[in-house]
mmCIF file of C-alpha atoms in Angstrom:
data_model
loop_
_atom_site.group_PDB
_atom_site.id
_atom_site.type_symbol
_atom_site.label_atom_id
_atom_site.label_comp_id
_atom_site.label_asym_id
_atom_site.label_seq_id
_atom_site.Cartn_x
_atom_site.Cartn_y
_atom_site.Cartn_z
ATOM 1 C CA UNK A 244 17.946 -19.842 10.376
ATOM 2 C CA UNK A 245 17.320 -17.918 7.207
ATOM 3 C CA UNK A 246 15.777 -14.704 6.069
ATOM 4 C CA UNK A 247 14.383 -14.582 2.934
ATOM 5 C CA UNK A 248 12.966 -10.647 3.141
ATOM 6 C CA UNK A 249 8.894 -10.301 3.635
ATOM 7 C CA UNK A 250 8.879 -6.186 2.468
ATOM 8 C CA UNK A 251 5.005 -5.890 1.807
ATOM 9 C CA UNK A 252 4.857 -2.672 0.454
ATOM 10 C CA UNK A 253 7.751 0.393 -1.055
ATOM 11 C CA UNK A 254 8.769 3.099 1.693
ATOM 12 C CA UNK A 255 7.513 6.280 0.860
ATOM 13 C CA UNK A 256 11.075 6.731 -0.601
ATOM 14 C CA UNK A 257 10.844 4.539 -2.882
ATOM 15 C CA UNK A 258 7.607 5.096 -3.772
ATOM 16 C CA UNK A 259 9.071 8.491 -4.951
ATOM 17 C CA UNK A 260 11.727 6.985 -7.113
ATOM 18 C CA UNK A 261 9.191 4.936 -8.605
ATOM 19 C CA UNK A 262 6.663 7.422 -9.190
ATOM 20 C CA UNK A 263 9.171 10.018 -10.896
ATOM 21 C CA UNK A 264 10.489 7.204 -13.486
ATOM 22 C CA UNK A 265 8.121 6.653 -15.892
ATOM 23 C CA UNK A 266 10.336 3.758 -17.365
ATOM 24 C CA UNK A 267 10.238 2.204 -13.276
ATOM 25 C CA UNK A 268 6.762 2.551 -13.243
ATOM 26 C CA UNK A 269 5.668 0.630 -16.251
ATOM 27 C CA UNK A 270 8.158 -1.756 -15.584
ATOM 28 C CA UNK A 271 6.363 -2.793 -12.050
ATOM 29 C CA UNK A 272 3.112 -2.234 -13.291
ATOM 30 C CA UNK A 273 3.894 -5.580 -15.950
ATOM 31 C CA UNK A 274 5.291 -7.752 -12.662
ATOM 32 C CA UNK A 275 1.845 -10.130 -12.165
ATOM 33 C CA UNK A 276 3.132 -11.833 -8.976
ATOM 34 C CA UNK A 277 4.657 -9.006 -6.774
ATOM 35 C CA UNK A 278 5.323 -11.500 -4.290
ATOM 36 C CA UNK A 279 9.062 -11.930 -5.404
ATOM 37 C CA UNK A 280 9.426 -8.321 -4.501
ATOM 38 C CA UNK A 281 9.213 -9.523 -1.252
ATOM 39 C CA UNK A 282 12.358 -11.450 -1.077
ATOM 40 C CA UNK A 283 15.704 -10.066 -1.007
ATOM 41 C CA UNK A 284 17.958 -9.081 -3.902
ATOM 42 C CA UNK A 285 21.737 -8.566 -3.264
ATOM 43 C CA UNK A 286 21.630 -8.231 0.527
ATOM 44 C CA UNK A 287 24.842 -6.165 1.632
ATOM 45 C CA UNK A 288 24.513 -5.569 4.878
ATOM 46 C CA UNK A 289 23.327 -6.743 8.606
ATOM 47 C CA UNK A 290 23.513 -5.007 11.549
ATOM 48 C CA UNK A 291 21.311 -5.209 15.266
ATOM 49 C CA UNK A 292 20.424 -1.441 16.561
ATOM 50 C CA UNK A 293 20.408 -0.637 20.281
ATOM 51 C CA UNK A 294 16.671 -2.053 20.185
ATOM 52 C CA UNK A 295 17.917 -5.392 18.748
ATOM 53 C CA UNK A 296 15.786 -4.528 15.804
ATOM 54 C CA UNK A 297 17.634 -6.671 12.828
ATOM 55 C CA UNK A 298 18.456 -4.548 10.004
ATOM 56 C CA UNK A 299 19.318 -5.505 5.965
ATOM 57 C CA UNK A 300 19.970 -3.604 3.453
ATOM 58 C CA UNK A 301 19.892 -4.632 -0.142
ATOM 59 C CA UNK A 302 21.697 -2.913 -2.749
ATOM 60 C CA UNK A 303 19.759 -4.102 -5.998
ATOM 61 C CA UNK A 304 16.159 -2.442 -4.652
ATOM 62 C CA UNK A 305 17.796 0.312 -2.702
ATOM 63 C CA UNK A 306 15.669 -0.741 0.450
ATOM 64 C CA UNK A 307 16.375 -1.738 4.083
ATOM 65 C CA UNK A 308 14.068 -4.327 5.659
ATOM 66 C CA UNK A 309 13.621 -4.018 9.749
ATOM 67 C CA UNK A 310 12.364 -7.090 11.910
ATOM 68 C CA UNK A 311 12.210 -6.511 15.453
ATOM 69 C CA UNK A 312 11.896 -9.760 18.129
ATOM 70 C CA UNK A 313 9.054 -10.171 19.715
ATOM 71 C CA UNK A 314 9.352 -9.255 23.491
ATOM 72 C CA UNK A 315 7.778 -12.756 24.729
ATOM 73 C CA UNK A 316 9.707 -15.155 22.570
ATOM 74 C CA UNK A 317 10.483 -18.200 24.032
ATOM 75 C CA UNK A 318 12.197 -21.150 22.430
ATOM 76 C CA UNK A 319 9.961 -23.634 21.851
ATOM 77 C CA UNK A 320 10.517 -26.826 24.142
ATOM 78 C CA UNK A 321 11.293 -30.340 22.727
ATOM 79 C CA UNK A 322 10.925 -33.502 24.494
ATOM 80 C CA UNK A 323 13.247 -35.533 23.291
#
């Protein structure tokens, strides 16, 4: 299994940060395909919170990305 990130939009933190920098701003209004701010950049961290909600945090974009399992999962089966 790998993650790759999916973030979709900035958290209203760093929506601040962005806003406030001039310098920032221009340089993300120039990206064409923000799709490869979806990924992660220099993940440092992992950890699963008391609602097994998966948690990484990146270092590079400041940012923590949240996934949360979905209740009714179930393993898919094979015949083999």
């Amino acid at each position: 299994t790998s993650l790759y990130g999916d973030a979709y939009e900035f958290s209203q933190w760093a929506k601040e940060v962005v806003e406030s920098n001039p310098d920032a701003l221009k340089a993300y209004r120039r990206v064409e395909d923000k799709s490869s701010l979806a990924t992660f950049e220099r993940p440092t961290s992992i950890t699963i919170d008391s609602q097994d909600r998966i948690i990484v945090s990146e270092s590079t974009r400041g940012r923590l990305q949240v996934y949360a399992k979905e209740k009714d999962y179930l393993d898919p089966q094979y015949n083999l």
